[in-house]
Amino acid sequence: MEIGFKDKTVLVTGAVRGIGRTIAHALAERGARVFAADILSDELHAATKAEPFKGGGIISALPLDVTDSGAVDAALAKIVAETGSIDILVHAAGGVRGLAAQPIEDVSDADWQVIFQANVTGAFNLVRAATPAMKQAGKGRVVIISSRAGLGVSLTGIQSYAMSKAGQIGLVRQLAHELGPFGITVNSVAPGFMRTSPDYERQWQSYDEAKQKAVMDRIAMRRPGRPEDIAHAVLFFASDFADWITGQTLAVTGSP
Ligand SMILES: NC(=O)c1ccc[n+]([C@@H]2O[C@H](COP(=O)([O-])OP(=O)(O)OC[C@H]3O[C@@H](n4cnc5c(N)ncnc54)[C@H](O)[C@@H]3O)[C@@H](O)[C@H]2O)c1
């Protein structure tokens, strides 16, 4: 099976850390013109590449806070003005925003909001801003990186994270129904735990040896997940091969 994205315009958010960065590179390697967005503007240059990829694609840095709807609207307007389209939108920004588990009675309003804003409001802002150009083109692909945490109990123990990931999955289902008639598919990839960023590394290091072993033993494939595992699922949803698949959440966890 050959999956290619020659001349496709793509926005990937959360491009500084493991999953978003790997997705951005996987698309550029296959010919896409990728805008790599993240709130960590100083670290974005490391996620991009000055010269074109072998497959002809390129990655440009786009500093962006996905919770700022005005900035998201402006970013999409700039992308469409520069390239004439937005073919694929991948929302990988969000995560746990540096937080760790706390008993519910200790969770502040700010902690509750910050995770929700990046994961769910960010997804809303992005899809809302990308939709007019996708509708005009009569096609489009949206892929949201949710989590296994949205399908069950979250390993992170963070209430807002579990809620946000379940919220993303609900949003995907609803938007798929709304946007299908316009040729736009909306799907989600739900990763299992992987050590992709300082936040998830901190969580891993907080486990004793027995807990680490228990987490690994729960993985049927008996190996840790890699960002490439997630990127490959995104490539499929973003490709022509997934033309009649929408509203779905694919768990990529190495397990049933
Ligand atoms: N690593 C895992 O174990 C795991 C498991 C399941 C799901 N996920 C999800 O995968 C996605 C990517 O996570 P990751 O593992 O690469 O690391 P991560 O969660 O640290 O990455 C999140 C990225 O989003 C960026 N970001 C956060 N808020 C933003 C904002 N308001 N605007 C723009 N950018 C913002 C961060 O700077 C960071 O680069 C996240 O949504 C995360 O919840 C990760």
Short mmCIF file of N, CA and C and ligand atoms in Angstrom, two decimals, residues 13-21 37-40 64-68 91-97 114 117-119 145-149 161 165 168 189-200 203 230, ligand 1:
data_model
loop_
_atom_site.label_atom_id
_atom_site.label_comp_id
_atom_site.label_asym_id
_atom_site.label_seq_id
_atom_site.Cartn_x
_atom_site.Cartn_y
_atom_site.Cartn_z
N THR A 13 -0.67 20.30 15.06
CA THR A 13 -0.43 21.03 16.31
C THR A 13 0.26 20.09 17.31
N GLY A 14 0.95 20.71 18.28
CA GLY A 14 1.69 19.90 19.26
C GLY A 14 2.95 19.32 18.64
N ALA A 15 3.53 20.04 17.69
CA ALA A 15 4.62 19.50 16.87
C ALA A 15 5.98 19.50 17.55
N VAL A 16 6.07 20.08 18.75
CA VAL A 16 7.37 20.07 19.43
C VAL A 16 7.66 18.71 20.08
N ARG A 17 6.65 18.07 20.63
CA ARG A 17 6.87 16.82 21.37
C ARG A 17 6.72 15.59 20.47
N GLY A 18 6.96 14.43 21.10
CA GLY A 18 7.13 13.19 20.34
C GLY A 18 6.08 12.85 19.32
N ILE A 19 4.81 12.86 19.70
CA ILE A 19 3.79 12.36 18.79
C ILE A 19 3.54 13.35 17.65
N GLY A 20 3.30 14.62 17.98
CA GLY A 20 3.03 15.63 16.94
C GLY A 20 4.21 15.79 16.00
N ARG A 21 5.40 15.79 16.56
CA ARG A 21 6.60 15.97 15.73
C ARG A 21 6.76 14.80 14.75
N ALA A 37 2.82 23.44 14.32
CA ALA A 37 2.41 24.46 15.28
C ALA A 37 2.62 23.99 16.71
N ASP A 38 2.99 24.94 17.56
CA ASP A 38 3.11 24.63 18.99
C ASP A 38 3.17 25.94 19.76
N ILE A 39 2.80 25.85 21.03
CA ILE A 39 2.89 27.02 21.91
C ILE A 39 4.35 27.27 22.32
N LEU A 40 5.18 26.24 22.28
CA LEU A 40 6.60 26.36 22.66
C LEU A 40 7.39 26.88 21.45
N LEU A 64 1.91 28.93 17.82
CA LEU A 64 0.45 29.07 17.95
C LEU A 64 -0.03 28.53 19.29
N ASP A 65 -0.91 29.31 19.93
CA ASP A 65 -1.61 28.83 21.11
C ASP A 65 -3.00 28.42 20.65
N VAL A 66 -3.29 27.12 20.68
CA VAL A 66 -4.57 26.65 20.11
C VAL A 66 -5.79 27.07 20.94
N THR A 67 -5.55 27.57 22.16
CA THR A 67 -6.68 28.01 22.98
C THR A 67 -7.11 29.43 22.62
N ASP A 68 -6.29 30.11 21.82
CA ASP A 68 -6.57 31.50 21.43
C ASP A 68 -7.30 31.46 20.08
N HIS A 91 -4.64 17.43 15.19
CA HIS A 91 -4.53 18.12 16.50
C HIS A 91 -3.90 17.17 17.52
N ALA A 92 -2.59 17.39 17.74
CA ALA A 92 -1.89 16.57 18.74
C ALA A 92 -1.49 17.42 19.95
N ALA A 93 -1.79 18.71 19.90
CA ALA A 93 -1.43 19.57 21.05
C ALA A 93 -2.36 19.27 22.21
N GLY A 94 -1.84 19.47 23.39
CA GLY A 94 -2.68 19.29 24.57
C GLY A 94 -1.93 18.53 25.63
N GLY A 95 -2.30 17.27 25.81
CA GLY A 95 -1.65 16.47 26.84
C GLY A 95 -2.05 16.91 28.23
N VAL A 96 -1.17 16.70 29.20
CA VAL A 96 -1.53 16.94 30.61
C VAL A 96 -1.04 18.30 31.09
N ARG A 97 -0.38 19.06 30.21
CA ARG A 97 0.07 20.44 30.51
C ARG A 97 0.89 20.54 31.79
N VAL A 114 -6.99 24.27 32.29
CA VAL A 114 -5.86 24.36 31.36
C VAL A 114 -5.80 23.13 30.45
N GLN A 117 -8.89 23.26 28.00
CA GLN A 117 -8.75 24.30 26.96
C GLN A 117 -7.86 23.82 25.82
N ALA A 118 -6.71 23.24 26.17
CA ALA A 118 -5.76 22.84 25.12
C ALA A 118 -6.31 21.67 24.30
N ASN A 119 -6.87 20.68 24.97
CA ASN A 119 -7.30 19.47 24.27
C ASN A 119 -8.63 19.65 23.53
N ILE A 145 -5.69 13.59 18.06
CA ILE A 145 -5.01 12.60 18.90
C ILE A 145 -5.68 12.63 20.27
N SER A 146 -6.50 11.63 20.50
CA SER A 146 -7.20 11.54 21.80
C SER A 146 -6.34 10.70 22.73
N SER A 147 -6.88 9.68 23.32
CA SER A 147 -6.09 8.82 24.22
C SER A 147 -6.92 7.62 24.65
N ARG A 148 -6.20 6.57 25.03
CA ARG A 148 -6.87 5.43 25.66
C ARG A 148 -7.60 5.91 26.92
N ALA A 149 -7.08 7.03 27.49
CA ALA A 149 -7.69 7.60 28.70
C ALA A 149 -9.14 8.03 28.45
N TYR A 161 -7.96 15.40 32.40
CA TYR A 161 -7.38 14.74 31.23
C TYR A 161 -8.34 13.66 30.72
N LYS A 165 -10.19 13.84 27.05
CA LYS A 165 -9.98 12.84 26.01
C LYS A 165 -11.31 12.19 25.61
N GLN A 168 -12.98 14.78 23.47
CA GLN A 168 -12.49 14.80 22.08
C GLN A 168 -13.16 13.71 21.25
N VAL A 189 -7.22 9.09 16.80
CA VAL A 189 -6.31 8.00 17.17
C VAL A 189 -6.11 8.10 18.68
N ALA A 190 -6.30 6.98 19.36
CA ALA A 190 -6.20 6.96 20.83
C ALA A 190 -4.96 6.18 21.26
N PRO A 191 -3.85 6.89 21.53
CA PRO A 191 -2.62 6.18 21.92
C PRO A 191 -2.71 5.62 23.34
N GLY A 192 -1.96 4.54 23.55
CA GLY A 192 -1.70 4.09 24.91
C GLY A 192 -0.48 4.83 25.45
N PHE A 193 -0.13 4.54 26.69
CA PHE A 193 0.97 5.26 27.34
C PHE A 193 2.29 5.07 26.59
N MET A 194 3.00 6.18 26.35
CA MET A 194 4.35 6.09 25.79
C MET A 194 5.18 7.26 26.29
N ARG A 195 6.49 7.03 26.41
CA ARG A 195 7.38 8.02 27.04
C ARG A 195 7.87 9.02 25.99
N THR A 196 6.97 9.95 25.62
CA THR A 196 7.25 10.83 24.49
C THR A 196 7.65 12.24 24.87
N SER A 197 7.46 12.60 26.15
CA SER A 197 7.67 14.00 26.51
C SER A 197 7.99 14.06 28.00
N PRO A 198 8.48 15.21 28.47
CA PRO A 198 8.83 15.32 29.89
C PRO A 198 7.66 14.96 30.82
N ASP A 199 6.44 15.33 30.41
CA ASP A 199 5.28 15.03 31.27
C ASP A 199 5.10 13.52 31.47
N TYR A 200 5.18 12.78 30.35
CA TYR A 200 4.93 11.34 30.46
C TYR A 200 6.14 10.62 31.06
N GLN A 203 5.77 10.93 34.75
CA GLN A 203 4.76 9.97 35.23
C GLN A 203 5.40 8.58 35.36
N ILE A 230 1.73 5.77 16.28
CA ILE A 230 0.59 6.71 16.20
C ILE A 230 0.59 7.38 14.83
N1 LIG B 1 2.52 10.09 25.42
C1 LIG B 1 1.49 9.39 25.82
O1 LIG B 1 1.57 8.48 26.62
C2 LIG B 1 0.12 9.73 25.27
C3 LIG B 1 -0.88 8.78 25.43
C4 LIG B 1 -2.16 9.08 24.95
C5 LIG B 1 -2.40 10.29 24.32
N2 LIG B 1 -1.40 11.19 24.19
C6 LIG B 1 -1.74 12.47 23.55
O2 LIG B 1 -0.91 12.69 22.43
C7 LIG B 1 -0.81 14.11 22.22
C8 LIG B 1 0.66 14.45 22.03
O3 LIG B 1 1.35 14.12 23.21
P1 LIG B 1 2.91 13.82 23.32
O4 LIG B 1 3.03 12.50 23.94
O5 LIG B 1 3.59 14.08 22.04
O6 LIG B 1 3.45 14.87 24.40
P2 LIG B 1 2.79 16.15 25.08
O7 LIG B 1 1.46 15.82 25.65
O8 LIG B 1 3.79 16.73 26.00
O9 LIG B 1 2.66 17.11 23.81
C9 LIG B 1 1.77 18.11 23.77
C10 LIG B 1 2.31 19.20 22.87
O10 LIG B 1 1.27 20.16 22.75
C11 LIG B 1 1.82 21.46 22.96
N3 LIG B 1 0.77 22.31 23.49
C12 LIG B 1 0.18 22.23 24.71
N4 LIG B 1 -0.72 23.21 24.85
C13 LIG B 1 -0.74 23.91 23.69
C14 LIG B 1 -1.45 25.03 23.22
N5 LIG B 1 -2.34 25.65 23.99
N6 LIG B 1 -1.22 25.47 21.96
C15 LIG B 1 -0.31 24.85 21.17
N7 LIG B 1 0.44 23.81 21.57
C16 LIG B 1 0.23 23.34 22.81
C17 LIG B 1 2.95 21.25 23.95
O11 LIG B 1 3.87 22.33 23.94
C18 LIG B 1 3.54 19.92 23.45
O12 LIG B 1 4.50 20.15 22.44
C19 LIG B 1 -1.45 14.79 23.43
O13 LIG B 1 -2.76 15.20 23.12
C20 LIG B 1 -1.51 13.67 24.45
O14 LIG B 1 -2.58 13.81 25.34
C21 LIG B 1 -0.14 10.94 24.64
#
